[in-house]
Amino acid sequence: QVHLVESGGGLVQAGGSLRLSCAASGRTFSGTLMGWFRQAPGTEREFVAAISWRGDITRLADSVKGRFTISRDNAKNTVYLQMNSLKPEDTAVYYCAGSSRFTLVTIPISAYDSWGQGTQVTVSS
């Protein structure tokens, strides 16, 4: 497993932008599939974005396509989530996650075996 720490959350007005970062340590980060998830109060944790270990394949949830971008810098052991045109419905705790066993960006949430502690994103209307 890899140890993950998110940062970059905060309060932003609708239409604004934030960039979340997830710093990894521990096992080899460069070989780990990474993803972002979010969870709003009273809801289940949902998929937001995933990126292959080489960074050449990404997948985004339909709700964030065209607004969010996932990227990674393996030299810095960091994965990013650039969030633009934020909406109040994007308000949630955002978690980054890693999968040491799987490589496809289509894997389910249950296939991720490393999780960060989460960072709060609040979008005001």
PDB file of C-alpha atoms in Angstrom, residues 18-20 36 49 51 58 60 64-71 80-84:
ATOM      1  CA  LEU A  18      -9.331  24.642  -7.071  1.00  0.00           C
ATOM      2  CA  ARG A  19      -6.466  22.233  -7.547  1.00  0.00           C
ATOM      3  CA  LEU A  20      -6.238  19.284  -5.223  1.00  0.00           C
ATOM      4  CA  TRP A  36     -10.140  10.643  -6.867  1.00  0.00           C
ATOM      5  CA  ALA A  49     -11.519  10.489 -11.796  1.00  0.00           C
ATOM      6  CA  ILE A  51      -5.429   7.880 -14.056  1.00  0.00           C
ATOM      7  CA  THR A  58      -7.673   8.882 -17.721  1.00  0.00           C
ATOM      8  CA  LEU A  60     -13.724  11.036 -15.545  1.00  0.00           C
ATOM      9  CA  VAL A  64     -17.242  16.415 -14.055  1.00  0.00           C
ATOM     10  CA  LYS A  65     -16.273  15.910 -17.692  1.00  0.00           C
ATOM     11  CA  GLY A  66     -15.201  19.160 -19.298  1.00  0.00           C
ATOM     12  CA  ARG A  67     -14.594  20.766 -15.897  1.00  0.00           C
ATOM     13  CA  PHE A  68     -12.132  18.537 -14.016  1.00  0.00           C
ATOM     14  CA  THR A  69      -8.762  17.171 -15.085  1.00  0.00           C
ATOM     15  CA  ILE A  70      -6.678  14.491 -13.409  1.00  0.00           C
ATOM     16  CA  SER A  71      -2.928  14.344 -13.837  1.00  0.00           C
ATOM     17  CA  TYR A  80      -3.596  16.252  -9.026  1.00  0.00           C
ATOM     18  CA  LEU A  81      -7.233  17.087  -9.586  1.00  0.00           C
ATOM     19  CA  GLN A  82      -7.768  20.405 -11.328  1.00  0.00           C
ATOM     20  CA  MET A  83     -11.335  21.526 -10.772  1.00  0.00           C
ATOM     21  CA  ASN A  84     -12.748  24.364 -12.853  1.00  0.00           C
TER      22      ASN A  84
END
